[in-house]
Structure formats: structure tokens, C-alpha cells
């Protein structure tokens, strides 16, 4: 599908038509395994700044010889089953319904009662398979897995809530009505299940992924935005409506470090909140009140909100600019350089 549009924007000439093309994975010669590998390495793109996931397993076989795609842990300590199909044709081609496949895998994880069990049964073999991505040193994959999992759970205060429930995430570029009907029924009956529609989109020559949450549907109050006053006593939850709909990719913390916009030892604050200073430790953690915790956990502790877009609210003390302002400035700078090089 081609949609010609006209922009009047910095870097794009008035009346210049930009071609937007929605593609599919088959056209791009991408298999399910390619999508799985991309998501394994970029899992937090699924939810942006709203949720944090740690991948702990891939292509795991259960007692009935079923093989799950990806396994993760969320910030509440829940085990998350992620099942991937390219499109509705691949979903219909399976003998076993897409959602039932995920339910069976989730049920097999319900028996894991301790982080140590997850390490032994799942995470250690995952690190062994991808040990070139980890700095093991003298550690065995099992020891590394134990440390990584404990660090993740501790930083999110999730040790006591480990695997209290299992979550299901189904991913495809298109879904059939039967799958959506079944998942809607599961959600209505208390199962934590999500359907995400992921579609390749090309704007000119630049490729993007459009990520849409199909189920559960957005509620009307998801559109409400709380008032942000200047007093630190205001503690309303600010809801990011973008998380339920199309999400535009923005550089995350690793890129901010690569660009040297922030570095270890820098001081951050939450705007409008006093006594919120935290010291940057690395791409994942800050030091706040003597405790090493994740950026999102720090933001939620300071504000008492259930969720926070840390890029919009964290301010670099030395510049008084939010992390979002810093990354947008850097992106504009890089875009300007790219345009200049094209002219040359």
C-alpha cells in the first residue's frame, strides 16, 4: 500500500512527496526466527518506557515437547511467555491454536516457584547459548544467570512477588478473528494476555516497525492526561497513551550513553520533585538513597506513581534538560549533519 503525503517540515521541502509503504515480513524474506531474534535483542521496544522485560529463555522445550519462542521476566517478577507468528496465514497453518499453544507453555512455568529454579531450568541454558553476549569471566553460565536475575529482581523489588502469575504476549503482523476472540475471553476471565500487531513500515528508504496493542483494548480514561503542577506534592499518574497505540522508536538509555549525553556519576533529578537526586551508575541503574535501582523504579519511588516515562521526567542536573530534550537535540543535530553531507 502506497500513501503519498506532503510535509512542510525542517529538512523536507514543501510539496516534496514522501512515500510511505506498509510491507509484510514475507515480502522482506523474513522468517519467524528472524523476528524472534530481533525481539530477543530489542525486547523493550515492545513497550517503550512503560515496561521493562528481561529475556531469560529462547526456544525452550517443555515436557510435552512443545517449544516456546521467548521467555522473559517483568519488573513485578512475573514470567512472560512471548509467542511469535509472522501473520494470520502462519497462525491458521498451525494445527494447534496460537493462543492455546501459549497457554500450555504458561501452565508449564506456573510450577517454577523460586528464582533459583528459573536459573536451573531456563536462564542458565539461555546464557550458555548466547555466552558471547555476556562477560562471563570466571563465572559459569549458571552463576552469571543467578547474578543477573537477582540483580533484576532486587532492583525492581520483585523478589517477594516472583512468579505470582504468568503473562502471555502474542505477536504477529495480523491476527485472525478466532484468536482475538479467544484472547478477549481469556482477558475477561482474568488472564494477563496481550496481542501485539507488529508491521514493517518504510518511509522513503528508512524502515520502521509499527507496534500496535490490539488487545486488551484501550479504556476511555487512557486518554486522560493528569495535570503537572510545580509543587512536589502533586502525585498524579501521568498516562502515556502512546503505549496503547502506534509507537515511534526513540533512542533509549544505551544510545544516550553511546552519545555521551549522560555518563556514570552524573546527577539526575525528577522535575518538580524535591529530594529526588540520583547518581547515574550505568545504562540500567541509578543510586538513590543508598540503593541501586532501575531508572523507572527510581522515578516511581520519587513520585509514588504506578508508571512514569523516565525520559520525560528525569532532568540532567548539569543542563537542566530532560533526557527526552537531550536525545531530541542530538537527533536533530545528526539529521542536520546528514542533510549537509548529502548536499556535499
mmCIF file of C-alpha atoms in Angstrom:
data_model
loop_
_atom_site.group_PDB
_atom_site.id
_atom_site.type_symbol
_atom_site.label_atom_id
_atom_site.label_comp_id
_atom_site.label_asym_id
_atom_site.label_seq_id
_atom_site.Cartn_x
_atom_site.Cartn_y
_atom_site.Cartn_z
ATOM 1 C CA UNK A 1 0.000 0.000 0.000
ATOM 2 C CA UNK A 2 1.385 3.387 -1.020
ATOM 3 C CA UNK A 3 0.312 6.576 0.720
ATOM 4 C CA UNK A 4 1.770 9.748 -0.804
ATOM 5 C CA UNK A 5 1.897 12.567 1.768
ATOM 6 C CA UNK A 6 3.195 16.107 1.695
ATOM 7 C CA UNK A 7 5.217 17.519 4.592
ATOM 8 C CA UNK A 8 6.206 21.036 5.489
ATOM 9 C CA UNK A 9 8.934 20.240 7.985
ATOM 10 C CA UNK A 10 12.529 21.057 8.686
ATOM 11 C CA UNK A 11 14.696 19.139 6.231
ATOM 12 C CA UNK A 12 11.829 18.312 3.864
ATOM 13 C CA UNK A 13 10.985 20.707 1.100
ATOM 14 C CA UNK A 14 7.408 21.970 0.793
ATOM 15 C CA UNK A 15 5.402 19.883 -1.680
ATOM 16 C CA UNK A 16 8.004 17.097 -1.585
ATOM 17 C CA UNK A 17 6.120 13.781 -1.642
ATOM 18 C CA UNK A 18 7.343 11.166 0.837
ATOM 19 C CA UNK A 19 6.430 7.568 0.037
ATOM 20 C CA UNK A 20 5.092 5.556 2.970
ATOM 21 C CA UNK A 21 4.840 1.852 2.289
ATOM 22 C CA UNK A 22 3.415 -0.805 4.601
ATOM 23 C CA UNK A 23 5.197 -4.098 3.983
ATOM 24 C CA UNK A 24 4.913 -7.611 5.344
ATOM 25 C CA UNK A 25 7.570 -9.968 6.647
ATOM 26 C CA UNK A 26 7.163 -12.445 3.790
ATOM 27 C CA UNK A 27 7.837 -9.745 1.195
ATOM 28 C CA UNK A 28 11.016 -8.918 3.083
ATOM 29 C CA UNK A 29 12.046 -12.606 3.115
ATOM 30 C CA UNK A 30 11.938 -12.652 6.902
ATOM 31 C CA UNK A 31 11.090 -15.840 8.755
ATOM 32 C CA UNK A 32 9.621 -16.187 12.228
ATOM 33 C CA UNK A 33 13.105 -16.887 13.557
ATOM 34 C CA UNK A 34 14.331 -13.535 12.241
ATOM 35 C CA UNK A 35 11.548 -11.684 14.066
ATOM 36 C CA UNK A 36 12.221 -13.711 17.200
ATOM 37 C CA UNK A 37 15.924 -12.893 17.157
ATOM 38 C CA UNK A 38 15.265 -9.189 16.628
ATOM 39 C CA UNK A 39 12.819 -9.094 19.547
ATOM 40 C CA UNK A 40 15.184 -11.114 21.722
ATOM 41 C CA UNK A 41 17.804 -8.411 21.342
ATOM 42 C CA UNK A 42 15.362 -5.487 21.459
ATOM 43 C CA UNK A 43 12.619 -6.760 23.734
ATOM 44 C CA UNK A 44 11.948 -3.454 25.477
ATOM 45 C CA UNK A 45 10.944 -1.811 22.197
ATOM 46 C CA UNK A 46 7.621 -3.626 22.638
ATOM 47 C CA UNK A 47 6.571 -1.343 25.476
ATOM 48 C CA UNK A 48 8.997 1.546 25.237
ATOM 49 C CA UNK A 49 9.482 3.195 28.617
ATOM 50 C CA UNK A 50 6.322 1.758 30.186
ATOM 51 C CA UNK A 51 7.559 -1.751 30.956
ATOM 52 C CA UNK A 52 10.903 -3.459 31.423
ATOM 53 C CA UNK A 53 11.480 -7.071 30.424
ATOM 54 C CA UNK A 54 14.493 -9.335 30.905
ATOM 55 C CA UNK A 55 14.738 -12.184 28.391
ATOM 56 C CA UNK A 56 15.717 -15.413 30.151
ATOM 57 C CA UNK A 57 14.844 -18.117 27.638
ATOM 58 C CA UNK A 58 14.540 -18.942 23.950
ATOM 59 C CA UNK A 59 13.212 -21.997 22.119
ATOM 60 C CA UNK A 60 12.566 -23.935 25.311
ATOM 61 C CA UNK A 61 11.087 -27.416 25.141
ATOM 62 C CA UNK A 62 8.560 -28.466 27.787
ATOM 63 C CA UNK A 63 7.701 -31.983 28.993
ATOM 64 C CA UNK A 64 5.224 -32.433 26.133
ATOM 65 C CA UNK A 65 7.840 -31.465 23.522
ATOM 66 C CA UNK A 66 6.255 -28.077 22.911
ATOM 67 C CA UNK A 67 8.762 -25.326 22.083
ATOM 68 C CA UNK A 68 8.148 -21.771 23.261
ATOM 69 C CA UNK A 69 9.666 -18.796 21.434
ATOM 70 C CA UNK A 70 10.839 -16.340 24.107
ATOM 71 C CA UNK A 71 10.597 -16.302 27.874
ATOM 72 C CA UNK A 72 11.072 -13.161 29.950
ATOM 73 C CA UNK A 73 10.657 -11.717 33.434
ATOM 74 C CA UNK A 74 8.856 -8.427 34.009
ATOM 75 C CA UNK A 75 9.518 -5.804 36.699
ATOM 76 C CA UNK A 76 6.964 -7.459 39.008
ATOM 77 C CA UNK A 77 8.758 -10.804 38.801
ATOM 78 C CA UNK A 78 6.138 -12.432 36.578
ATOM 79 C CA UNK A 79 7.214 -14.954 33.968
ATOM 80 C CA UNK A 80 6.182 -13.740 30.500
ATOM 81 C CA UNK A 81 5.590 -16.125 27.586
ATOM 82 C CA UNK A 82 6.143 -14.468 24.194
ATOM 83 C CA UNK A 83 4.879 -16.342 21.147
ATOM 84 C CA UNK A 84 5.534 -15.046 17.636
ATOM 85 C CA UNK A 85 3.955 -15.666 14.251
ATOM 86 C CA UNK A 86 4.580 -13.718 11.051
ATOM 87 C CA UNK A 87 0.943 -13.230 10.080
ATOM 88 C CA UNK A 88 -2.576 -14.627 10.074
ATOM 89 C CA UNK A 89 -1.663 -17.225 7.413
ATOM 90 C CA UNK A 90 1.025 -18.685 9.676
ATOM 91 C CA UNK A 91 -1.416 -18.679 12.588
ATOM 92 C CA UNK A 92 -4.039 -20.598 10.602
ATOM 93 C CA UNK A 93 -1.456 -23.037 9.238
ATOM 94 C CA UNK A 94 -0.786 -24.423 12.726
ATOM 95 C CA UNK A 95 -2.687 -27.495 13.876
ATOM 96 C CA UNK A 96 -2.769 -26.109 17.412
ATOM 97 C CA UNK A 97 -4.436 -22.712 18.020
ATOM 98 C CA UNK A 98 -1.967 -19.875 18.612
ATOM 99 C CA UNK A 99 -3.425 -18.899 21.994
ATOM 100 C CA UNK A 100 -3.689 -22.487 23.241
ATOM 101 C CA UNK A 101 -0.028 -23.052 22.454
ATOM 102 C CA UNK A 102 0.881 -20.100 24.693
ATOM 103 C CA UNK A 103 -1.475 -21.270 27.467
ATOM 104 C CA UNK A 104 0.253 -24.659 27.614
ATOM 105 C CA UNK A 105 3.674 -23.043 27.907
ATOM 106 C CA UNK A 106 2.453 -20.610 30.569
ATOM 107 C CA UNK A 107 0.996 -23.502 32.549
ATOM 108 C CA UNK A 108 4.346 -25.294 32.483
ATOM 109 C CA UNK A 109 6.003 -22.230 34.036
ATOM 110 C CA UNK A 110 3.452 -21.964 36.845
ATOM 111 C CA UNK A 111 5.368 -24.645 38.740
ATOM 112 C CA UNK A 112 8.540 -22.544 38.950
ATOM 113 C CA UNK A 113 8.389 -21.181 42.481
ATOM 114 C CA UNK A 114 11.865 -19.716 43.059
ATOM 115 C CA UNK A 115 14.387 -17.657 41.075
ATOM 116 C CA UNK A 116 16.868 -20.487 41.560
ATOM 117 C CA UNK A 117 14.526 -22.882 39.767
ATOM 118 C CA UNK A 118 14.219 -20.468 36.867
ATOM 119 C CA UNK A 119 18.011 -20.264 36.652
ATOM 120 C CA UNK A 120 18.431 -24.041 36.651
ATOM 121 C CA UNK A 121 15.581 -24.838 34.254
ATOM 122 C CA UNK A 122 15.682 -21.868 31.897
ATOM 123 C CA UNK A 123 18.100 -18.982 32.294
ATOM 124 C CA UNK A 124 21.443 -20.789 32.590
ATOM 125 C CA UNK A 125 20.930 -22.608 29.272
ATOM 126 C CA UNK A 126 19.923 -19.309 27.635
ATOM 127 C CA UNK A 127 23.172 -17.655 28.738
ATOM 128 C CA UNK A 128 25.113 -20.731 27.631
ATOM 129 C CA UNK A 129 23.546 -20.382 24.158
ATOM 130 C CA UNK A 130 24.406 -16.672 23.997
ATOM 131 C CA UNK A 131 27.557 -16.571 26.106
ATOM 132 C CA UNK A 132 29.341 -14.409 23.536
ATOM 133 C CA UNK A 133 26.940 -11.614 24.581
ATOM 134 C CA UNK A 134 27.939 -11.819 28.249
ATOM 135 C CA UNK A 135 31.160 -11.064 30.064
ATOM 136 C CA UNK A 136 31.392 -14.311 31.998
ATOM 137 C CA UNK A 137 34.952 -14.025 33.267
ATOM 138 C CA UNK A 138 35.414 -16.890 35.721
ATOM 139 C CA UNK A 139 31.662 -17.352 36.158
ATOM 140 C CA UNK A 140 29.755 -20.324 34.799
ATOM 141 C CA UNK A 141 26.558 -19.608 32.818
ATOM 142 C CA UNK A 142 24.572 -20.726 35.856
ATOM 143 C CA UNK A 143 26.419 -18.331 38.180
ATOM 144 C CA UNK A 144 26.040 -15.477 35.688
ATOM 145 C CA UNK A 145 22.327 -16.189 35.305
ATOM 146 C CA UNK A 146 21.879 -16.228 39.073
ATOM 147 C CA UNK A 147 23.576 -12.837 39.434
ATOM 148 C CA UNK A 148 21.727 -11.228 36.515
ATOM 149 C CA UNK A 149 18.312 -12.453 37.664
ATOM 150 C CA UNK A 150 18.892 -11.476 41.291
ATOM 151 C CA UNK A 151 20.061 -8.005 40.222
ATOM 152 C CA UNK A 152 16.998 -7.505 38.030
ATOM 153 C CA UNK A 153 14.527 -8.709 40.661
ATOM 154 C CA UNK A 154 16.210 -6.809 43.502
ATOM 155 C CA UNK A 155 16.323 -3.526 41.588
ATOM 156 C CA UNK A 156 12.581 -3.813 40.972
ATOM 157 C CA UNK A 157 11.674 -5.008 44.490
ATOM 158 C CA UNK A 158 10.289 -8.159 42.889
ATOM 159 C CA UNK A 159 11.973 -10.936 44.880
ATOM 160 C CA UNK A 160 8.901 -11.407 47.096
ATOM 161 C CA UNK A 161 6.496 -11.329 44.159
ATOM 162 C CA UNK A 162 8.440 -13.721 41.928
ATOM 163 C CA UNK A 163 6.195 -15.616 39.504
ATOM 164 C CA UNK A 164 2.955 -14.910 41.334
ATOM 165 C CA UNK A 165 1.345 -15.089 37.913
ATOM 166 C CA UNK A 166 2.289 -15.827 34.314
ATOM 167 C CA UNK A 167 1.691 -13.443 31.422
ATOM 168 C CA UNK A 168 1.145 -14.155 27.725
ATOM 169 C CA UNK A 169 2.168 -11.928 24.822
ATOM 170 C CA UNK A 170 1.145 -12.945 21.303
ATOM 171 C CA UNK A 171 2.882 -11.159 18.438
ATOM 172 C CA UNK A 172 2.029 -11.154 14.719
ATOM 173 C CA UNK A 173 1.629 -8.703 11.869
ATOM 174 C CA UNK A 174 -2.040 -9.752 11.612
ATOM 175 C CA UNK A 175 -4.448 -11.880 13.661
ATOM 176 C CA UNK A 176 -7.479 -13.983 12.791
ATOM 177 C CA UNK A 177 -10.846 -13.354 14.458
ATOM 178 C CA UNK A 178 -10.801 -16.702 16.248
ATOM 179 C CA UNK A 179 -7.516 -15.934 18.017
ATOM 180 C CA UNK A 180 -8.664 -12.445 19.004
ATOM 181 C CA UNK A 181 -11.973 -13.818 20.274
ATOM 182 C CA UNK A 182 -10.201 -16.438 22.412
ATOM 183 C CA UNK A 183 -7.719 -13.929 23.847
ATOM 184 C CA UNK A 184 -10.520 -11.454 24.594
ATOM 185 C CA UNK A 185 -12.280 -14.201 26.553
ATOM 186 C CA UNK A 186 -9.083 -15.022 28.455
ATOM 187 C CA UNK A 187 -8.603 -11.367 29.384
ATOM 188 C CA UNK A 188 -12.225 -11.062 30.524
ATOM 189 C CA UNK A 189 -11.620 -14.035 32.800
ATOM 190 C CA UNK A 190 -8.533 -12.657 34.482
ATOM 191 C CA UNK A 191 -5.686 -13.987 32.318
ATOM 192 C CA UNK A 192 -2.944 -11.425 31.684
ATOM 193 C CA UNK A 193 -2.717 -11.703 27.901
ATOM 194 C CA UNK A 194 -1.777 -9.176 25.220
ATOM 195 C CA UNK A 195 -1.947 -9.226 21.422
ATOM 196 C CA UNK A 196 0.594 -7.007 19.684
ATOM 197 C CA UNK A 197 0.456 -6.234 15.986
ATOM 198 C CA UNK A 198 3.932 -5.569 14.544
ATOM 199 C CA UNK A 199 4.135 -4.277 10.975
ATOM 200 C CA UNK A 200 7.153 -3.210 8.884
ATOM 201 C CA UNK A 201 6.730 0.316 7.510
ATOM 202 C CA UNK A 202 9.064 2.151 5.149
ATOM 203 C CA UNK A 203 9.154 5.930 4.956
ATOM 204 C CA UNK A 204 11.237 6.540 1.901
ATOM 205 C CA UNK A 205 14.208 4.207 2.350
ATOM 206 C CA UNK A 206 14.045 4.208 6.173
ATOM 207 C CA UNK A 207 12.466 1.153 7.774
ATOM 208 C CA UNK A 208 10.388 1.207 10.965
ATOM 209 C CA UNK A 209 8.275 -1.192 12.969
ATOM 210 C CA UNK A 210 4.752 -0.092 13.805
ATOM 211 C CA UNK A 211 3.753 -1.652 17.152
ATOM 212 C CA UNK A 212 0.033 -1.661 17.971
ATOM 213 C CA UNK A 213 -1.616 -3.190 21.019
ATOM 214 C CA UNK A 214 -4.746 -4.893 19.702
ATOM 215 C CA UNK A 215 -5.818 -6.465 22.991
ATOM 216 C CA UNK A 216 -6.677 -5.547 25.666
ATOM 217 C CA UNK A 217 -8.487 -2.540 24.180
ATOM 218 C CA UNK A 218 -7.735 0.940 25.459
ATOM 219 C CA UNK A 219 -10.153 2.406 28.001
ATOM 220 C CA UNK A 220 -11.535 5.916 27.735
ATOM 221 C CA UNK A 221 -9.552 7.098 30.753
ATOM 222 C CA UNK A 222 -6.331 6.040 28.988
ATOM 223 C CA UNK A 223 -6.747 9.248 27.014
ATOM 224 C CA UNK A 224 -6.851 11.480 30.110
ATOM 225 C CA UNK A 225 -3.675 13.345 30.977
ATOM 226 C CA UNK A 226 -3.103 14.430 34.561
ATOM 227 C CA UNK A 227 -2.133 17.976 35.473
ATOM 228 C CA UNK A 228 1.526 18.535 36.253
ATOM 229 C CA UNK A 229 1.868 21.349 38.757
ATOM 230 C CA UNK A 230 5.019 22.907 40.108
ATOM 231 C CA UNK A 231 4.541 21.614 43.639
ATOM 232 C CA UNK A 232 6.248 18.396 44.650
ATOM 233 C CA UNK A 233 3.085 17.391 46.484
ATOM 234 C CA UNK A 234 1.300 16.705 43.185
ATOM 235 C CA UNK A 235 1.472 12.956 42.663
ATOM 236 C CA UNK A 236 -0.947 12.127 39.875
ATOM 237 C CA UNK A 237 -0.241 9.305 37.486
ATOM 238 C CA UNK A 238 0.594 10.593 34.032
ATOM 239 C CA UNK A 239 -0.700 8.082 31.496
ATOM 240 C CA UNK A 240 1.202 7.607 28.252
ATOM 241 C CA UNK A 241 -1.475 6.948 25.659
ATOM 242 C CA UNK A 242 1.207 6.152 23.090
ATOM 243 C CA UNK A 243 1.857 2.819 24.806
ATOM 244 C CA UNK A 244 -1.519 1.504 23.624
ATOM 245 C CA UNK A 245 -1.182 2.600 20.030
ATOM 246 C CA UNK A 246 1.488 3.272 17.426
ATOM 247 C CA UNK A 247 4.914 3.771 18.911
ATOM 248 C CA UNK A 248 7.664 5.737 17.208
ATOM 249 C CA UNK A 249 11.123 4.471 18.013
ATOM 250 C CA UNK A 250 13.238 6.808 20.091
ATOM 251 C CA UNK A 251 16.785 6.247 21.325
ATOM 252 C CA UNK A 252 16.922 4.570 24.726
ATOM 253 C CA UNK A 253 19.422 4.761 27.550
ATOM 254 C CA UNK A 254 22.145 2.745 25.839
ATOM 255 C CA UNK A 255 22.171 5.219 22.965
ATOM 256 C CA UNK A 256 22.267 8.193 25.339
ATOM 257 C CA UNK A 257 25.394 6.669 26.870
ATOM 258 C CA UNK A 258 26.902 5.972 23.466
ATOM 259 C CA UNK A 259 26.295 9.615 22.513
ATOM 260 C CA UNK A 260 27.787 10.651 25.874
ATOM 261 C CA UNK A 261 24.715 12.679 26.728
ATOM 262 C CA UNK A 262 24.865 11.075 30.164
ATOM 263 C CA UNK A 263 27.566 9.055 31.897
ATOM 264 C CA UNK A 264 28.293 7.284 35.153
ATOM 265 C CA UNK A 265 28.494 9.745 38.028
ATOM 266 C CA UNK A 266 26.072 12.283 36.533
ATOM 267 C CA UNK A 267 23.332 13.685 38.745
ATOM 268 C CA UNK A 268 19.679 13.321 37.746
ATOM 269 C CA UNK A 269 16.514 14.756 39.280
ATOM 270 C CA UNK A 270 12.788 14.274 38.748
ATOM 271 C CA UNK A 271 11.376 17.617 37.660
ATOM 272 C CA UNK A 272 9.066 19.351 40.163
ATOM 273 C CA UNK A 273 10.088 16.949 42.946
ATOM 274 C CA UNK A 274 12.485 17.953 45.692
ATOM 275 C CA UNK A 275 14.967 15.493 47.259
ATOM 276 C CA UNK A 276 14.864 13.362 44.125
ATOM 277 C CA UNK A 277 18.556 13.412 43.196
ATOM 278 C CA UNK A 278 20.012 10.136 41.927
ATOM 279 C CA UNK A 279 23.504 9.324 40.681
ATOM 280 C CA UNK A 280 23.888 7.506 37.381
ATOM 281 C CA UNK A 281 25.522 4.089 37.775
ATOM 282 C CA UNK A 282 25.183 2.693 34.253
ATOM 283 C CA UNK A 283 22.644 2.262 31.457
ATOM 284 C CA UNK A 284 20.280 0.336 33.722
ATOM 285 C CA UNK A 285 20.693 1.603 37.273
ATOM 286 C CA UNK A 286 20.963 4.743 39.388
ATOM 287 C CA UNK A 287 21.936 5.182 43.032
ATOM 288 C CA UNK A 288 19.106 6.689 45.080
ATOM 289 C CA UNK A 289 19.176 6.994 48.882
ATOM 290 C CA UNK A 290 21.983 4.447 49.014
ATOM 291 C CA UNK A 291 20.073 1.912 46.912
ATOM 292 C CA UNK A 292 20.955 0.799 43.381
ATOM 293 C CA UNK A 293 17.684 0.620 41.421
ATOM 294 C CA UNK A 294 16.430 0.931 37.853
ATOM 295 C CA UNK A 295 15.614 4.333 36.364
ATOM 296 C CA UNK A 296 11.880 3.599 36.257
ATOM 297 C CA UNK A 297 11.878 2.278 39.820
ATOM 298 C CA UNK A 298 13.609 5.460 40.978
ATOM 299 C CA UNK A 299 11.053 7.621 39.193
ATOM 300 C CA UNK A 300 8.139 5.693 40.682
ATOM 301 C CA UNK A 301 9.630 5.834 44.187
ATOM 302 C CA UNK A 302 10.010 9.609 43.986
ATOM 303 C CA UNK A 303 6.564 10.323 42.529
ATOM 304 C CA UNK A 304 4.503 7.469 44.009
ATOM 305 C CA UNK A 305 3.076 6.957 40.521
ATOM 306 C CA UNK A 306 2.405 3.462 39.222
ATOM 307 C CA UNK A 307 4.161 4.294 35.944
ATOM 308 C CA UNK A 308 6.398 7.023 34.593
ATOM 309 C CA UNK A 309 8.076 7.944 31.324
ATOM 310 C CA UNK A 310 11.522 8.499 32.789
ATOM 311 C CA UNK A 311 12.826 10.268 29.688
ATOM 312 C CA UNK A 312 10.166 12.973 30.036
ATOM 313 C CA UNK A 313 10.645 13.459 33.787
ATOM 314 C CA UNK A 314 14.336 12.853 34.519
ATOM 315 C CA UNK A 315 16.409 16.044 34.338
ATOM 316 C CA UNK A 316 20.189 16.115 33.964
ATOM 317 C CA UNK A 317 21.240 18.431 36.802
ATOM 318 C CA UNK A 318 24.149 19.971 34.888
ATOM 319 C CA UNK A 319 21.995 21.111 31.936
ATOM 320 C CA UNK A 320 18.504 21.329 33.495
ATOM 321 C CA UNK A 321 17.209 19.492 30.430
ATOM 322 C CA UNK A 322 15.165 16.295 30.427
ATOM 323 C CA UNK A 323 16.602 13.157 28.901
ATOM 324 C CA UNK A 324 13.986 13.458 26.170
ATOM 325 C CA UNK A 325 15.087 17.009 25.345
ATOM 326 C CA UNK A 326 18.709 15.876 25.181
ATOM 327 C CA UNK A 327 18.019 12.986 22.834
ATOM 328 C CA UNK A 328 15.798 15.088 20.573
ATOM 329 C CA UNK A 329 18.508 17.738 20.305
ATOM 330 C CA UNK A 330 21.051 15.054 19.420
ATOM 331 C CA UNK A 331 18.762 13.537 16.797
ATOM 332 C CA UNK A 332 18.207 16.965 15.243
ATOM 333 C CA UNK A 333 21.973 17.519 15.197
ATOM 334 C CA UNK A 334 22.583 14.183 13.471
ATOM 335 C CA UNK A 335 19.810 14.863 10.978
ATOM 336 C CA UNK A 336 21.320 18.259 10.143
ATOM 337 C CA UNK A 337 24.735 16.660 9.589
ATOM 338 C CA UNK A 338 23.193 14.013 7.351
ATOM 339 C CA UNK A 339 21.457 16.662 5.244
ATOM 340 C CA UNK A 340 24.695 18.622 4.989
ATOM 341 C CA UNK A 341 26.646 15.564 3.864
ATOM 342 C CA UNK A 342 24.009 14.857 1.203
ATOM 343 C CA UNK A 343 24.450 18.365 -0.181
ATOM 344 C CA UNK A 344 28.215 17.870 -0.314
#
